[in-house]
Structure formats: structure tokens, C-alpha cells
Amino acid sequence: MNWKKEELKEINKILSDKNSAPLEYTYKGKTKNGIPHTLREIGIKDKFKKPKILENKDPYDLEFLKSLKGEEALIRFHYKTRTYEKGQYINGKLEGPTYIELGGLEEGALDHYEFICNFKNGFPDGYSFINDRSENTSGDFVYYFNEGYLEKIIKLDEWDKYVEWGNFFKDNDKVLWKLLEYYFHTYLTGELE
């Protein structure tokens, strides 16, 4: 059995099923017509949980899955659910630099990811950073998205790669760098925090 094919079938069912439901959450920030709309200010989504309709089903994050395109992105994020999100919203869609924590919604879940990326029209776009502290894998990665499609994955596994990518983010995206500086500080300065 081809696990990738089966997983994509499951994802497509979630995305096409009219009974699929988004996660519930609390929101702090400006709204317009009842949806997040902050323009240049920051909004925060927090306290994500499964709606009652999904209580006996495996968790998924419908809203986040809809922000992704293509097999690679959908498979990478299929079982990851947001636990915290901080960014700017235009008509309910993320726009600009965003910080997202992903993990398990169940009590005692061990997976934890920090995802920092620019969003454009609600889709991850450009180079992003993932700090992966999951149960099976652990490490830092640079992902490249093109309007929601995941096109490149680079594992940061040595000092030189951290320096290279830290300088890249610092020199190319001053706003996103404010969110990323913490992760690259030691490598660029040689100072242990």
C-alpha cells in the first residue's frame, strides 16, 4: 500500500467534505464583519481546540490545510494543528510575517513546532523557518514556499548553515528578521544566551 497516496486521499476528503470543521479558538485583535482584520496591527489566535463534531476523529486543522497547496505541503502539515498564531490579517487571511506554534491538541502531546513565515493572501510565501521539537525528529529547517506550494526543504544541521541562513534572513527581510533573530543570535554573534 502506498502510504503517501492514502494520506493524500485522507487530506482531500477533509478538504472536500462539507462536514469538515475548522478548529475553535479565541481571538484577540481588530475585526471587520466578524472576522480578523488588523491591517498593520497584530492579532492573536490562541487556545485552539477540536470542535465537538470532531471529538472522536483524528485532529486536523482545516483552516491551515486550506492555506497550503500541493502534495508536499499538505503531507508535511497534515497532522500538525495550530496551538497559537500571531500575525496580521486582511479579511480573515494572514498577510505578512507570522509566528505559528503547531503541535498536538491532546493533553500531554509531545510534538511542538514553531513556524515563522511570511504570508501573502493567506498562503505561506517565500523562505520560512521551522523549529521542530517533535517526538521523532528534532531540528531546524528552512522551507521555501511559493504561494502555498512547498518547493524546497533545507535542514540546518551545522554552524555554517545557521550563519548562512541567519545572514540571508537578516539582509533580505527586516520585518521577518525581528521574529527570527532569537533563533540565529548564537550563530551570528558567537554569544551563548
Short mmCIF file of C-alpha atoms in Angstrom, two decimals:
data_model
loop_
_atom_site.label_atom_id
_atom_site.label_comp_id
_atom_site.label_asym_id
_atom_site.label_seq_id
_atom_site.Cartn_x
_atom_site.Cartn_y
_atom_site.Cartn_z
CA MET A 1 0.00 0.00 0.00
CA ASN A 2 1.31 3.44 -0.91
CA TRP A 3 1.14 5.49 2.34
CA LYS A 4 1.58 8.80 0.50
CA LYS A 5 -1.36 8.07 -1.79
CA GLU A 6 -3.52 7.02 1.18
CA GLU A 7 -2.58 10.12 3.15
CA LEU A 8 -3.39 12.41 0.22
CA LYS A 9 -6.74 10.65 -0.16
CA GLU A 10 -7.46 11.36 3.51
CA ILE A 11 -6.40 15.03 3.16
CA ASN A 12 -8.53 15.52 0.04
CA LYS A 13 -11.51 14.02 1.88
CA ILE A 14 -11.03 16.54 4.72
CA LEU A 15 -10.77 19.42 2.25
CA SER A 16 -13.80 18.40 0.19
CA ASP A 17 -16.13 17.12 2.93
CA LYS A 18 -18.85 19.66 3.73
CA ASN A 19 -18.90 18.25 7.28
CA SER A 20 -15.22 19.08 7.91
CA ALA A 21 -14.94 21.71 10.61
CA PRO A 22 -12.26 24.26 11.50
CA LEU A 23 -10.65 24.30 14.92
CA GLU A 24 -12.19 26.54 17.53
CA TYR A 25 -10.02 29.25 19.09
CA THR A 26 -10.05 32.53 20.93
CA TYR A 27 -9.05 35.68 19.06
CA LYS A 28 -7.67 38.99 20.29
CA GLY A 29 -7.42 41.81 17.78
CA LYS A 30 -9.36 44.01 15.43
CA THR A 31 -12.11 42.55 13.27
CA LYS A 32 -14.19 43.57 10.28
CA ASN A 33 -17.56 41.93 9.67
CA GLY A 34 -16.79 39.45 12.46
CA ILE A 35 -13.51 38.15 11.03
CA PRO A 36 -9.90 39.06 11.90
CA HIS A 37 -8.86 42.23 10.09
CA THR A 38 -5.91 44.05 11.62
CA LEU A 39 -4.13 45.70 8.71
CA ARG A 40 -0.80 46.80 10.22
CA GLU A 41 -1.62 45.73 13.76
CA ILE A 42 -1.23 42.26 15.27
CA GLY A 43 -3.96 39.75 16.02
CA ILE A 44 -3.59 36.60 18.10
CA LYS A 45 -5.40 33.28 17.78
CA ASP A 46 -4.98 31.12 20.86
CA LYS A 47 -6.47 28.20 22.80
CA PHE A 48 -7.18 26.08 19.73
CA LYS A 49 -9.36 23.03 20.26
CA LYS A 50 -11.33 20.49 18.29
CA PRO A 51 -14.98 21.33 17.81
CA LYS A 52 -17.46 18.83 19.28
CA ILE A 53 -18.20 17.43 15.82
CA LEU A 54 -14.58 16.16 15.64
CA GLU A 55 -14.29 14.74 19.16
CA ASN A 56 -13.97 11.09 18.07
CA LYS A 57 -11.83 11.80 14.99
CA ASP A 58 -8.13 12.35 14.47
CA PRO A 59 -7.33 16.05 14.77
CA TYR A 60 -6.73 18.16 11.70
CA ASP A 61 -6.52 21.89 11.09
CA LEU A 62 -8.90 22.61 8.21
CA GLU A 63 -8.16 26.34 8.06
CA PHE A 64 -4.39 25.78 7.99
CA LEU A 65 -4.65 22.95 5.44
CA LYS A 66 -6.59 25.32 3.16
CA SER A 67 -3.62 27.72 3.26
CA LEU A 68 -1.43 25.07 1.61
CA LYS A 69 -1.21 23.81 -1.95
CA GLY A 70 0.39 20.75 -3.49
CA GLU A 71 1.16 17.30 -2.16
CA GLU A 72 4.42 18.11 -0.35
CA ALA A 73 2.98 20.93 1.77
CA LEU A 74 -0.22 19.07 2.57
CA ILE A 75 1.59 15.90 3.67
CA ARG A 76 4.14 17.83 5.77
CA PHE A 77 1.42 19.65 7.70
CA HIS A 78 -1.42 17.08 7.64
CA TYR A 79 -1.17 16.09 11.30
CA LYS A 80 0.06 19.43 12.62
CA THR A 81 -2.51 21.63 14.31
CA ARG A 82 -2.09 25.23 15.40
CA THR A 83 -1.94 25.91 19.10
CA TYR A 84 -1.04 29.62 18.78
CA GLU A 85 -0.89 32.14 15.92
CA LYS A 86 0.26 35.75 15.86
CA GLY A 87 0.13 37.88 12.73
CA GLN A 88 -1.62 40.48 10.65
CA TYR A 89 -4.92 39.68 8.97
CA ILE A 90 -6.72 41.15 5.99
CA ASN A 91 -10.30 39.95 5.62
CA GLY A 92 -9.54 36.92 7.79
CA LYS A 93 -6.42 35.86 5.86
CA LEU A 94 -2.87 36.08 7.14
CA GLU A 95 -0.76 38.76 5.50
CA GLY A 96 2.91 39.41 6.24
CA PRO A 97 5.27 37.99 8.89
CA THR A 98 3.58 35.41 11.09
CA TYR A 99 4.55 33.28 14.08
CA ILE A 100 2.68 29.98 14.48
CA GLU A 101 3.06 27.23 17.06
CA LEU A 102 1.95 23.80 15.88
CA GLY A 103 1.54 20.70 17.98
CA GLY A 104 -0.90 18.19 19.35
CA LEU A 105 -4.19 19.35 20.83
CA GLU A 106 -4.41 16.35 23.15
CA GLU A 107 -3.26 16.53 26.76
CA GLY A 108 0.43 15.55 27.02
CA ALA A 109 1.15 15.76 23.26
CA LEU A 110 4.91 15.83 22.69
CA ASP A 111 5.13 17.31 19.19
CA HIS A 112 5.94 21.00 19.05
CA TYR A 113 6.86 23.15 16.06
CA GLU A 114 7.48 26.86 15.71
CA PHE A 115 6.77 28.08 12.17
CA ILE A 116 7.82 31.59 11.15
CA CYS A 117 6.88 32.69 7.66
CA ASN A 118 5.59 35.48 5.50
CA PHE A 119 2.04 35.02 4.29
CA LYS A 120 0.59 36.53 1.14
CA ASN A 121 -3.19 36.43 0.59
CA GLY A 122 -3.45 33.72 3.26
CA PHE A 123 -0.75 31.44 1.79
CA PRO A 124 2.80 30.91 3.11
CA ASP A 125 5.12 32.59 0.63
CA GLY A 126 8.91 32.84 0.48
CA TYR A 127 11.56 31.45 2.79
CA SER A 128 10.39 30.37 6.23
CA PHE A 129 11.88 28.82 9.34
CA ILE A 130 10.70 25.76 11.27
CA ASN A 131 11.98 24.90 14.72
CA ASP A 132 10.93 21.26 15.05
CA ARG A 133 10.84 19.78 18.55
CA SER A 134 8.69 16.76 17.79
CA GLU A 135 8.92 13.34 19.38
CA ASN A 136 10.54 11.60 16.39
CA THR A 137 12.58 14.37 14.81
CA SER A 138 14.23 17.42 16.15
CA GLY A 139 15.98 20.21 14.34
CA ASP A 140 15.68 23.41 12.43
CA PHE A 141 14.66 23.74 8.81
CA VAL A 142 14.29 26.42 6.15
CA TYR A 143 11.29 25.85 3.89
CA TYR A 144 10.65 27.73 0.67
CA PHE A 145 7.01 28.31 -0.25
CA ASN A 146 5.65 29.71 -3.49
CA GLU A 147 2.07 30.89 -2.85
CA GLY A 148 1.32 27.89 -0.62
CA TYR A 149 3.35 25.30 -2.55
CA LEU A 150 6.31 23.86 -0.62
CA GLU A 151 9.17 23.80 -3.12
CA LYS A 152 12.33 23.36 -1.03
CA ILE A 153 13.37 21.99 2.38
CA ILE A 154 16.82 22.69 3.82
CA LYS A 155 17.90 21.10 7.11
CA LEU A 156 20.07 23.33 9.25
CA ASP A 157 22.48 20.79 10.65
CA GLU A 158 25.76 22.65 11.01
CA TRP A 159 27.00 26.00 12.28
CA ASP A 160 27.82 27.34 8.78
CA LYS A 161 24.27 26.75 7.55
CA TYR A 162 22.85 28.68 10.52
CA VAL A 163 25.23 31.57 9.79
CA GLU A 164 24.37 31.50 6.07
CA TRP A 165 20.60 31.45 6.60
CA GLY A 166 20.70 33.84 9.55
CA ASN A 167 22.51 36.38 7.36
CA PHE A 168 20.10 35.71 4.50
CA PHE A 169 17.04 36.47 6.64
CA LYS A 170 18.74 39.45 8.31
CA ASP A 171 19.74 41.01 4.97
CA ASN A 172 16.59 40.22 2.98
CA ASP A 173 13.59 40.67 5.26
CA LYS A 174 13.96 43.12 8.14
CA VAL A 175 10.42 42.59 9.41
CA LEU A 176 10.56 38.77 9.40
CA TRP A 177 14.06 39.02 10.94
CA LYS A 178 12.54 40.53 14.10
CA LEU A 179 10.77 37.20 14.66
CA LEU A 180 13.79 35.08 13.66
CA GLU A 181 16.67 36.85 15.42
CA TYR A 182 16.24 34.79 18.60
CA TYR A 183 16.88 31.51 16.70
CA PHE A 184 20.06 32.72 14.95
CA HIS A 185 21.57 35.00 17.62
CA THR A 186 24.17 32.50 18.91
CA TYR A 187 25.36 31.57 15.41
CA LEU A 188 25.74 35.15 14.17
CA THR A 189 27.33 36.61 17.30
CA GLY A 190 29.09 33.60 18.81
CA GLU A 191 27.48 34.55 22.14
CA LEU A 192 25.64 31.93 24.14
CA GLU A 193 22.46 33.32 25.65
#
